[in-house]
Amino acid sequence: MSNPSSFIASKMSFKGRLPLICIALSFFIIIVAVSISAGFRNEIREGISSISGDLQILPQSQNTLGEEMSIERYPAYLDSISKHPAIEKIVPVVSRVGIIKQAEHIHGVLFKAVPDGADSSGFVRIPRRLSQILKLSEGDKMTVYFIGAKTRARRLTVESIYDAILDSDDKLVVYMPLEDMQRVNNWSSDRVSSMEIYLKNAYKSESQIQTLKSDIGGMMYVYGSEEEVPVYCVASMDYYPQLFDWLNLIDFNVVFILLLMIIVAGFNMISGLLILLFESISLIGSLKAFGMTHAGIRKIFVKLSSRIVLKGLLIGNLSAIVLCLIQQYFHVIPLDPVNYFVSYVPVHLNFMPIVLADVVAYAAILLLMQIPCAFISRIDPAQTMRME
């Protein structure tokens, strides 16, 4: 018999082929779980970044109700920190709380002004949730009251409506031109409430952001001027600790799913290999009678098992990647944004974690294969010959 492994594979029963289906399904679940976890983390992190940058430079004494507290728009340390390789851009911001009145509806919001916040003076961009609460559409006018030592009223026009990832009723942000908000606060063009720092994608992990917060804080201290308003640096993720606790819980669930799927696939592979061993018991006896060693026979079955695992891995990976790509581009599976912060299941295909999960699962399953292979040494060639 020139190729015993091919002969054994050709004799596999349907029950013996069930592990292939199980392994393909297990790898499918692993890849989908890893991609969804990465998708949630990316979407929420980018959503928070879009609201307030990755880092913020704030005055040590803050006052969002009034117009008294401001910092320099062009501080002495600006050029130094702008040259940091992790920083993509630094955006000046003026923010202030206010109340919007529309007919019988009244709602408090945070007004945020940035250089590109709106195209024209007197126009604002509002979140979709606010448009639903106040029954506002593009082109509608609304009365705004800015609260402070002296309340100021303005009549503004809705320029556009945007979708916000953190669109809860108590955290609604309305965008308006920077110059308009500076006029409301009676500030000159070189005064702002804060500076938002946006980082390059390669520096956006939680640990990197915390490290950069300390680095930039040190640079502001070294290169700042004594005449400037005292400031400090804060990470935007510090404002939303509950979101990152939730993300860490998702990551824990993914690790649990990974371990569970490896165990399920491994034990199904063990049962399949045992079935294959029992179906091939006479062949094993014959191979032993012809002088083949236990290690040689074990190598045949391990090689066959490895082939099954690799085939299941390939099927599971390809089907999972196809599904993830469909979801990534067409958003066919929706979610309730009230509970999950996004309106669809987010997916991010990062192939390094996928390859790592494949390698770990493949190695673990092959390690478990040594358990049924120990059965080979117990087969007596004389007994198998008499059975035939």
mmCIF file of C-alpha atoms in Angstrom, residues 17-380:
data_model
loop_
_atom_site.group_PDB
_atom_site.id
_atom_site.type_symbol
_atom_site.label_atom_id
_atom_site.label_comp_id
_atom_site.label_asym_id
_atom_site.label_seq_id
_atom_site.Cartn_x
_atom_site.Cartn_y
_atom_site.Cartn_z
ATOM 1 C CA ARG A 17 -16.274 13.809 8.267
ATOM 2 C CA LEU A 18 -18.384 15.678 10.835
ATOM 3 C CA PRO A 19 -15.260 17.173 12.505
ATOM 4 C CA LEU A 20 -14.516 19.028 9.264
ATOM 5 C CA ILE A 21 -17.903 20.759 9.487
ATOM 6 C CA CYS A 22 -17.409 21.495 13.191
ATOM 7 C CA ILE A 23 -13.925 22.928 12.672
ATOM 8 C CA ALA A 24 -15.075 25.104 9.762
ATOM 9 C CA LEU A 25 -17.959 26.419 11.903
ATOM 10 C CA SER A 26 -15.641 27.026 14.873
ATOM 11 C CA PHE A 27 -13.150 29.010 12.807
ATOM 12 C CA PHE A 28 -16.043 30.909 11.215
ATOM 13 C CA ILE A 29 -17.309 31.960 14.671
ATOM 14 C CA ILE A 30 -13.797 32.866 15.854
ATOM 15 C CA ILE A 31 -13.099 35.151 12.874
ATOM 16 C CA VAL A 32 -16.514 36.819 13.039
ATOM 17 C CA ALA A 33 -16.168 37.417 16.802
ATOM 18 C CA VAL A 34 -12.658 38.892 16.439
ATOM 19 C CA SER A 35 -13.787 41.154 13.557
ATOM 20 C CA ILE A 36 -16.886 42.411 15.377
ATOM 21 C CA SER A 37 -14.883 43.147 18.537
ATOM 22 C CA ALA A 38 -12.355 45.134 16.487
ATOM 23 C CA GLY A 39 -15.246 46.840 14.680
ATOM 24 C CA PHE A 40 -16.885 48.048 17.893
ATOM 25 C CA ARG A 41 -13.560 49.298 19.240
ATOM 26 C CA ASN A 42 -12.759 51.201 16.023
ATOM 27 C CA GLU A 43 -16.229 52.725 15.631
ATOM 28 C CA ILE A 44 -16.504 53.911 19.228
ATOM 29 C CA ARG A 45 -12.921 55.140 19.347
ATOM 30 C CA GLU A 46 -13.384 57.055 16.084
ATOM 31 C CA GLY A 47 -16.739 58.367 17.311
ATOM 32 C CA ILE A 48 -15.181 59.736 20.486
ATOM 33 C CA SER A 49 -12.275 61.146 18.481
ATOM 34 C CA SER A 50 -14.680 62.934 16.132
ATOM 35 C CA ILE A 51 -16.411 64.575 19.100
ATOM 36 C CA SER A 52 -13.408 65.843 21.033
ATOM 37 C CA GLY A 53 -10.207 64.650 19.391
ATOM 38 C CA ASP A 54 -7.920 62.057 20.962
ATOM 39 C CA LEU A 55 -6.359 64.526 23.408
ATOM 40 C CA GLN A 56 -7.442 67.936 24.655
ATOM 41 C CA ILE A 57 -5.552 70.942 25.973
ATOM 42 C CA LEU A 58 -7.742 72.642 28.553
ATOM 43 C CA PRO A 59 -7.418 75.552 31.001
ATOM 44 C CA GLN A 60 -6.850 74.408 34.565
ATOM 45 C CA SER A 61 -9.946 76.393 35.576
ATOM 46 C CA GLN A 62 -12.828 75.534 33.275
ATOM 47 C CA ASN A 63 -16.108 77.353 32.820
ATOM 48 C CA THR A 64 -18.372 76.151 30.021
ATOM 49 C CA LEU A 65 -21.335 78.212 31.269
ATOM 50 C CA GLY A 66 -19.802 81.629 30.719
ATOM 51 C CA GLU A 67 -17.323 83.429 28.600
ATOM 52 C CA GLU A 68 -14.637 84.270 31.168
ATOM 53 C CA MET A 69 -12.147 81.412 30.769
ATOM 54 C CA SER A 70 -10.105 81.057 27.588
ATOM 55 C CA ILE A 71 -6.642 80.010 26.431
ATOM 56 C CA GLU A 72 -4.335 81.239 23.692
ATOM 57 C CA ARG A 73 -5.053 79.979 20.191
ATOM 58 C CA TYR A 74 -1.360 80.236 19.301
ATOM 59 C CA PRO A 75 0.512 79.393 22.531
ATOM 60 C CA ALA A 76 4.314 79.243 22.753
ATOM 61 C CA TYR A 77 4.313 75.426 22.928
ATOM 62 C CA LEU A 78 2.145 74.964 19.803
ATOM 63 C CA ASP A 79 4.983 74.643 17.277
ATOM 64 C CA SER A 80 6.860 72.115 19.421
ATOM 65 C CA ILE A 81 3.967 69.733 19.985
ATOM 66 C CA SER A 82 2.777 70.112 16.368
ATOM 67 C CA LYS A 83 6.056 68.518 15.263
ATOM 68 C CA HIS A 84 5.454 65.380 17.340
ATOM 69 C CA PRO A 85 5.376 62.394 14.926
ATOM 70 C CA ALA A 86 2.156 61.016 16.462
ATOM 71 C CA ILE A 87 0.086 64.174 15.913
ATOM 72 C CA GLU A 88 -1.992 64.536 12.770
ATOM 73 C CA LYS A 89 -3.538 67.955 13.504
ATOM 74 C CA ILE A 90 -4.415 70.375 16.304
ATOM 75 C CA VAL A 91 -7.798 72.114 16.143
ATOM 76 C CA PRO A 92 -8.842 75.197 18.164
ATOM 77 C CA VAL A 93 -12.286 74.913 19.783
ATOM 78 C CA VAL A 94 -14.757 77.208 21.508
ATOM 79 C CA SER A 95 -17.470 75.397 23.461
ATOM 80 C CA ARG A 96 -20.356 76.581 25.567
ATOM 81 C CA VAL A 97 -23.610 75.154 26.890
ATOM 82 C CA GLY A 98 -26.887 76.580 25.695
ATOM 83 C CA ILE A 99 -30.609 76.016 25.350
ATOM 84 C CA ILE A 100 -32.524 75.645 22.105
ATOM 85 C CA LYS A 101 -36.183 76.646 21.990
ATOM 86 C CA GLN A 102 -38.334 75.489 19.106
ATOM 87 C CA ALA A 103 -42.095 76.053 19.447
ATOM 88 C CA GLU A 104 -43.075 74.345 22.731
ATOM 89 C CA HIS A 105 -39.881 72.234 22.842
ATOM 90 C CA ILE A 106 -36.808 73.216 24.895
ATOM 91 C CA HIS A 107 -33.564 71.252 25.074
ATOM 92 C CA GLY A 108 -30.095 71.845 26.517
ATOM 93 C CA VAL A 109 -27.081 71.125 24.305
ATOM 94 C CA LEU A 110 -23.353 71.755 24.084
ATOM 95 C CA PHE A 111 -22.388 74.200 21.346
ATOM 96 C CA LYS A 112 -19.022 73.487 19.823
ATOM 97 C CA ALA A 113 -17.296 75.826 17.409
ATOM 98 C CA VAL A 114 -14.379 74.748 15.222
ATOM 99 C CA PRO A 115 -12.832 76.409 12.156
ATOM 100 C CA ASP A 116 -14.657 74.030 9.797
ATOM 101 C CA GLY A 117 -17.785 73.654 11.915
ATOM 102 C CA ALA A 118 -20.122 75.242 9.352
ATOM 103 C CA ASP A 119 -19.823 76.978 6.028
ATOM 104 C CA SER A 120 -21.530 80.277 6.821
ATOM 105 C CA SER A 121 -22.107 82.581 9.751
ATOM 106 C CA GLY A 122 -25.425 81.959 11.495
ATOM 107 C CA PHE A 123 -25.647 78.320 10.376
ATOM 108 C CA VAL A 124 -25.292 75.240 12.569
ATOM 109 C CA ARG A 125 -25.036 71.471 12.233
ATOM 110 C CA ILE A 126 -27.246 69.505 14.623
ATOM 111 C CA PRO A 127 -27.316 65.790 15.543
ATOM 112 C CA ARG A 128 -30.121 63.649 14.175
ATOM 113 C CA ARG A 129 -31.460 62.922 17.662
ATOM 114 C CA LEU A 130 -31.915 66.642 18.337
ATOM 115 C CA SER A 131 -33.709 67.096 15.017
ATOM 116 C CA GLN A 132 -36.146 64.375 16.113
ATOM 117 C CA ILE A 133 -36.714 65.903 19.563
ATOM 118 C CA LEU A 134 -37.248 69.454 18.302
ATOM 119 C CA LYS A 135 -38.823 68.528 14.940
ATOM 120 C CA LEU A 136 -36.133 70.400 13.037
ATOM 121 C CA SER A 137 -35.180 69.977 9.381
ATOM 122 C CA GLU A 138 -32.485 71.480 7.198
ATOM 123 C CA GLY A 139 -33.199 75.164 6.577
ATOM 124 C CA ASP A 140 -35.317 75.597 9.737
ATOM 125 C CA LYS A 141 -34.587 78.471 12.093
ATOM 126 C CA MET A 142 -34.311 78.104 15.869
ATOM 127 C CA THR A 143 -33.818 80.355 18.872
ATOM 128 C CA VAL A 144 -30.700 79.688 20.962
ATOM 129 C CA TYR A 145 -29.937 80.984 24.464
ATOM 130 C CA PHE A 146 -26.306 80.947 25.622
ATOM 131 C CA ILE A 147 -26.214 80.708 29.401
ATOM 132 C CA GLY A 148 -23.682 82.705 31.413
ATOM 133 C CA ALA A 149 -23.215 85.803 33.521
ATOM 134 C CA LYS A 150 -25.264 87.479 30.814
ATOM 135 C CA THR A 151 -27.619 85.300 28.763
ATOM 136 C CA ARG A 152 -27.392 85.931 25.042
ATOM 137 C CA ALA A 153 -30.026 84.959 22.480
ATOM 138 C CA ARG A 154 -29.326 84.173 18.836
ATOM 139 C CA ARG A 155 -31.461 83.153 15.869
ATOM 140 C CA LEU A 156 -29.653 80.392 13.952
ATOM 141 C CA THR A 157 -30.413 78.287 10.874
ATOM 142 C CA VAL A 158 -29.981 74.514 10.571
ATOM 143 C CA GLU A 159 -27.458 73.939 7.804
ATOM 144 C CA SER A 160 -27.292 70.119 8.014
ATOM 145 C CA ILE A 161 -28.077 67.128 10.212
ATOM 146 C CA TYR A 162 -25.373 64.629 11.131
ATOM 147 C CA ASP A 163 -25.345 61.139 12.688
ATOM 148 C CA ALA A 164 -23.482 60.947 15.993
ATOM 149 C CA ILE A 165 -22.200 57.734 17.543
ATOM 150 C CA LEU A 166 -22.901 59.049 21.065
ATOM 151 C CA ASP A 167 -26.326 60.480 20.285
ATOM 152 C CA SER A 168 -27.795 60.244 23.805
ATOM 153 C CA ASP A 169 -30.247 62.950 24.874
ATOM 154 C CA ASP A 170 -27.885 64.408 27.512
ATOM 155 C CA LYS A 171 -24.795 64.582 25.254
ATOM 156 C CA LEU A 172 -25.996 66.363 22.147
ATOM 157 C CA VAL A 173 -23.425 68.529 20.366
ATOM 158 C CA VAL A 174 -24.317 71.344 17.956
ATOM 159 C CA TYR A 175 -21.559 72.637 15.671
ATOM 160 C CA MET A 176 -21.260 76.257 14.575
ATOM 161 C CA PRO A 177 -18.554 78.529 13.081
ATOM 162 C CA LEU A 178 -15.662 79.467 15.351
ATOM 163 C CA GLU A 179 -16.021 83.187 14.669
ATOM 164 C CA ASP A 180 -19.703 83.156 15.676
ATOM 165 C CA MET A 181 -18.950 81.601 19.065
ATOM 166 C CA GLN A 182 -16.044 83.983 19.679
ATOM 167 C CA ARG A 183 -18.427 86.887 19.085
ATOM 168 C CA VAL A 184 -20.954 85.379 21.491
ATOM 169 C CA ASN A 185 -18.217 85.219 24.164
ATOM 170 C CA ASN A 186 -16.833 88.663 23.279
ATOM 171 C CA TRP A 187 -13.449 87.064 22.525
ATOM 172 C CA SER A 188 -10.855 88.124 20.027
ATOM 173 C CA SER A 189 -9.849 85.740 17.247
ATOM 174 C CA ASP A 190 -6.810 84.491 19.202
ATOM 175 C CA ARG A 191 -8.843 83.179 22.205
ATOM 176 C CA VAL A 192 -10.397 79.683 22.387
ATOM 177 C CA SER A 193 -11.818 77.334 25.014
ATOM 178 C CA SER A 194 -9.518 74.397 24.260
ATOM 179 C CA MET A 195 -7.300 72.728 21.666
ATOM 180 C CA GLU A 196 -8.153 69.279 20.315
ATOM 181 C CA ILE A 197 -5.313 66.987 19.256
ATOM 182 C CA TYR A 198 -5.966 64.327 16.626
ATOM 183 C CA LEU A 199 -3.502 61.455 16.435
ATOM 184 C CA LYS A 200 -2.401 59.355 13.490
ATOM 185 C CA ASN A 201 -4.010 55.910 13.255
ATOM 186 C CA ALA A 202 -0.810 54.120 14.286
ATOM 187 C CA TYR A 203 -0.892 55.868 17.697
ATOM 188 C CA LYS A 204 -4.530 55.396 18.700
ATOM 189 C CA SER A 205 -4.407 52.447 21.070
ATOM 190 C CA GLU A 206 -5.496 53.166 24.651
ATOM 191 C CA SER A 207 -1.999 52.680 26.070
ATOM 192 C CA GLN A 208 -0.388 54.900 23.419
ATOM 193 C CA ILE A 209 -2.903 57.684 24.003
ATOM 194 C CA GLN A 210 -2.248 57.647 27.746
ATOM 195 C CA THR A 211 1.506 57.754 27.130
ATOM 196 C CA LEU A 212 1.158 60.644 24.673
ATOM 197 C CA LYS A 213 -1.001 62.513 27.179
ATOM 198 C CA SER A 214 1.924 62.524 29.596
ATOM 199 C CA ASP A 215 4.465 63.366 26.879
ATOM 200 C CA ILE A 216 2.504 66.328 25.525
ATOM 201 C CA GLY A 217 1.742 67.553 29.033
ATOM 202 C CA GLY A 218 5.472 67.621 29.691
ATOM 203 C CA MET A 219 6.180 69.463 26.439
ATOM 204 C CA MET A 220 3.590 72.128 27.293
ATOM 205 C CA TYR A 221 5.296 72.670 30.641
ATOM 206 C CA VAL A 222 8.765 72.895 29.083
ATOM 207 C CA TYR A 223 7.933 75.095 26.077
ATOM 208 C CA GLY A 224 5.067 77.132 27.527
ATOM 209 C CA SER A 225 5.269 80.764 28.571
ATOM 210 C CA GLU A 226 4.695 81.993 32.111
ATOM 211 C CA GLU A 227 2.398 84.720 30.795
ATOM 212 C CA GLU A 228 0.009 82.163 29.251
ATOM 213 C CA VAL A 229 -3.033 80.657 30.932
ATOM 214 C CA PRO A 230 -2.107 77.449 32.846
ATOM 215 C CA VAL A 231 -3.268 74.402 30.913
ATOM 216 C CA TYR A 232 -3.197 70.627 31.157
ATOM 217 C CA CYS A 233 -3.644 67.695 28.740
ATOM 218 C CA VAL A 234 -6.426 65.117 29.063
ATOM 219 C CA ALA A 235 -7.322 62.042 26.991
ATOM 220 C CA SER A 236 -10.831 62.061 25.513
ATOM 221 C CA MET A 237 -11.301 58.431 26.541
ATOM 222 C CA ASP A 238 -11.144 59.609 30.171
ATOM 223 C CA TYR A 239 -14.553 61.223 29.646
ATOM 224 C CA TYR A 240 -16.149 57.913 28.643
ATOM 225 C CA PRO A 241 -14.725 55.226 30.966
ATOM 226 C CA GLN A 242 -17.968 53.223 30.837
ATOM 227 C CA LEU A 243 -17.611 52.819 27.063
ATOM 228 C CA PHE A 244 -14.123 51.387 27.329
ATOM 229 C CA ASP A 245 -15.190 49.125 30.205
ATOM 230 C CA TRP A 246 -17.889 47.832 27.862
ATOM 231 C CA LEU A 247 -15.322 47.315 25.101
ATOM 232 C CA ASN A 248 -13.067 45.418 27.501
ATOM 233 C CA LEU A 249 -16.029 43.202 28.358
ATOM 234 C CA ILE A 250 -16.535 42.501 24.637
ATOM 235 C CA ASP A 251 -12.847 41.613 24.325
ATOM 236 C CA PHE A 252 -13.166 39.241 27.275
ATOM 237 C CA ASN A 253 -16.165 37.597 25.621
ATOM 238 C CA VAL A 254 -14.158 37.184 22.405
ATOM 239 C CA VAL A 255 -11.346 35.436 24.316
ATOM 240 C CA PHE A 256 -13.948 33.184 25.960
ATOM 241 C CA ILE A 257 -15.486 32.385 22.559
ATOM 242 C CA LEU A 258 -12.026 31.661 21.156
ATOM 243 C CA LEU A 259 -11.241 29.192 23.948
ATOM 244 C CA LEU A 260 -14.701 27.618 23.769
ATOM 245 C CA MET A 261 -14.528 27.131 19.997
ATOM 246 C CA ILE A 262 -11.036 25.608 20.255
ATOM 247 C CA ILE A 263 -12.272 23.161 22.894
ATOM 248 C CA VAL A 264 -15.401 22.277 20.903
ATOM 249 C CA ALA A 265 -13.446 21.846 17.670
ATOM 250 C CA GLY A 266 -10.717 19.892 19.452
ATOM 251 C CA PHE A 267 -13.040 17.412 21.097
ATOM 252 C CA ASN A 268 -15.038 16.972 17.922
ATOM 253 C CA MET A 269 -11.777 16.270 16.148
ATOM 254 C CA ILE A 270 -10.891 13.753 18.858
ATOM 255 C CA SER A 271 -14.213 11.968 18.418
ATOM 256 C CA GLY A 272 -13.814 12.016 14.647
ATOM 257 C CA LEU A 273 -10.309 10.621 14.855
ATOM 258 C CA LEU A 274 -11.466 7.879 17.240
ATOM 259 C CA ILE A 275 -14.176 6.930 14.746
ATOM 260 C CA LEU A 276 -11.551 6.878 12.027
ATOM 261 C CA LEU A 277 -9.261 4.731 14.175
ATOM 262 C CA PHE A 278 -12.015 2.215 14.911
ATOM 263 C CA GLU A 279 -12.953 2.062 11.225
ATOM 264 C CA SER A 280 -9.277 1.504 10.326
ATOM 265 C CA ILE A 281 -8.415 -0.911 13.139
ATOM 266 C CA SER A 282 -7.753 -3.838 10.791
ATOM 267 C CA LEU A 283 -5.568 -1.656 8.581
ATOM 268 C CA ILE A 284 -3.585 -0.504 11.642
ATOM 269 C CA GLY A 285 -3.086 -4.134 12.633
ATOM 270 C CA SER A 286 -1.892 -4.976 9.128
ATOM 271 C CA LEU A 287 0.534 -2.050 9.099
ATOM 272 C CA LYS A 288 1.945 -3.202 12.427
ATOM 273 C CA ALA A 289 2.234 -6.756 11.119
ATOM 274 C CA PHE A 290 4.273 -5.451 8.176
ATOM 275 C CA GLY A 291 6.650 -3.806 10.644
ATOM 276 C CA MET A 292 5.488 -0.188 10.760
ATOM 277 C CA THR A 293 6.175 1.428 14.137
ATOM 278 C CA HIS A 294 3.666 3.096 16.447
ATOM 279 C CA ALA A 295 5.261 6.478 15.673
ATOM 280 C CA GLY A 296 4.924 5.876 11.922
ATOM 281 C CA ILE A 297 1.234 4.967 12.178
ATOM 282 C CA ARG A 298 0.600 7.885 14.530
ATOM 283 C CA LYS A 299 2.245 10.197 11.998
ATOM 284 C CA ILE A 300 -0.195 9.007 9.323
ATOM 285 C CA PHE A 301 -3.237 9.858 11.439
ATOM 286 C CA VAL A 302 -1.784 13.150 12.678
ATOM 287 C CA LYS A 303 -1.076 14.103 9.069
ATOM 288 C CA LEU A 304 -4.643 13.211 8.103
ATOM 289 C CA SER A 305 -6.014 15.178 11.080
ATOM 290 C CA SER A 306 -3.867 18.156 10.150
ATOM 291 C CA ARG A 307 -5.265 18.033 6.626
ATOM 292 C CA ILE A 308 -8.837 18.043 8.001
ATOM 293 C CA VAL A 309 -8.078 20.954 10.347
ATOM 294 C CA LEU A 310 -6.450 22.997 7.578
ATOM 295 C CA LYS A 311 -9.379 22.353 5.254
ATOM 296 C CA GLY A 312 -11.833 23.404 7.982
ATOM 297 C CA LEU A 313 -9.695 26.456 8.729
ATOM 298 C CA LEU A 314 -9.736 27.480 5.069
ATOM 299 C CA ILE A 315 -13.504 26.992 4.703
ATOM 300 C CA GLY A 316 -14.253 28.792 7.967
ATOM 301 C CA ASN A 317 -11.921 31.701 7.193
ATOM 302 C CA LEU A 318 -13.176 32.264 3.665
ATOM 303 C CA SER A 319 -16.859 32.125 4.635
ATOM 304 C CA ALA A 320 -16.283 34.448 7.637
ATOM 305 C CA ILE A 321 -14.291 36.963 5.576
ATOM 306 C CA VAL A 322 -16.985 37.023 2.877
ATOM 307 C CA LEU A 323 -19.699 37.648 5.490
ATOM 308 C CA CYS A 324 -17.608 40.347 7.204
ATOM 309 C CA LEU A 325 -16.948 42.130 3.909
ATOM 310 C CA ILE A 326 -20.666 42.106 3.075
ATOM 311 C CA GLN A 327 -21.489 43.546 6.505
ATOM 312 C CA GLN A 328 -18.657 46.080 6.342
ATOM 313 C CA TYR A 329 -19.798 47.575 3.042
ATOM 314 C CA PHE A 330 -23.585 47.016 3.065
ATOM 315 C CA HIS A 331 -24.512 47.007 6.803
ATOM 316 C CA VAL A 332 -27.097 44.267 6.343
ATOM 317 C CA ILE A 333 -27.299 43.402 10.076
ATOM 318 C CA PRO A 334 -28.782 46.346 12.042
ATOM 319 C CA LEU A 335 -28.475 47.260 15.729
ATOM 320 C CA ASP A 336 -30.383 49.501 18.101
ATOM 321 C CA PRO A 337 -28.105 52.553 18.529
ATOM 322 C CA VAL A 338 -29.682 53.312 21.921
ATOM 323 C CA ASN A 339 -28.152 50.140 23.369
ATOM 324 C CA TYR A 340 -25.114 49.600 21.119
ATOM 325 C CA PHE A 341 -24.134 53.197 20.136
ATOM 326 C CA VAL A 342 -24.141 52.257 16.424
ATOM 327 C CA SER A 343 -26.999 51.468 14.043
ATOM 328 C CA TYR A 344 -25.387 48.368 12.529
ATOM 329 C CA VAL A 345 -22.982 45.593 13.526
ATOM 330 C CA PRO A 346 -19.532 47.132 12.979
ATOM 331 C CA VAL A 347 -16.867 44.935 11.409
ATOM 332 C CA HIS A 348 -13.161 45.568 11.055
ATOM 333 C CA LEU A 349 -11.015 43.000 9.251
ATOM 334 C CA ASN A 350 -7.589 43.155 10.844
ATOM 335 C CA PHE A 351 -5.709 40.191 9.442
ATOM 336 C CA MET A 352 -2.975 40.031 12.091
ATOM 337 C CA PRO A 353 -5.376 39.045 14.930
ATOM 338 C CA ILE A 354 -7.145 36.675 12.519
ATOM 339 C CA VAL A 355 -3.884 34.928 11.597
ATOM 340 C CA LEU A 356 -2.905 34.783 15.282
ATOM 341 C CA ALA A 357 -6.262 33.218 16.211
ATOM 342 C CA ASP A 358 -5.880 30.692 13.369
ATOM 343 C CA VAL A 359 -2.375 29.700 14.459
ATOM 344 C CA VAL A 360 -3.353 29.330 18.130
ATOM 345 C CA ALA A 361 -6.456 27.290 17.297
ATOM 346 C CA TYR A 362 -4.595 25.074 14.797
ATOM 347 C CA ALA A 363 -1.768 24.351 17.253
ATOM 348 C CA ALA A 364 -4.181 23.653 20.120
ATOM 349 C CA ILE A 365 -6.304 21.250 18.073
ATOM 350 C CA LEU A 366 -3.252 19.328 16.830
ATOM 351 C CA LEU A 367 -2.027 19.086 20.425
ATOM 352 C CA LEU A 368 -5.344 17.563 21.443
ATOM 353 C CA MET A 369 -4.956 15.028 18.634
ATOM 354 C CA GLN A 370 -2.248 13.287 20.629
ATOM 355 C CA ILE A 371 -4.932 11.950 22.999
ATOM 356 C CA PRO A 372 -6.714 9.580 20.548
ATOM 357 C CA CYS A 373 -3.410 8.710 18.817
ATOM 358 C CA ALA A 374 -2.320 6.996 22.040
ATOM 359 C CA PHE A 375 -4.969 4.363 21.213
ATOM 360 C CA ILE A 376 -2.777 3.099 18.338
ATOM 361 C CA SER A 377 -0.235 1.539 20.697
ATOM 362 C CA ARG A 378 -2.971 -0.613 22.261
ATOM 363 C CA ILE A 379 -3.933 -2.324 18.998
ATOM 364 C CA ASP A 380 -2.649 -5.932 18.817
#
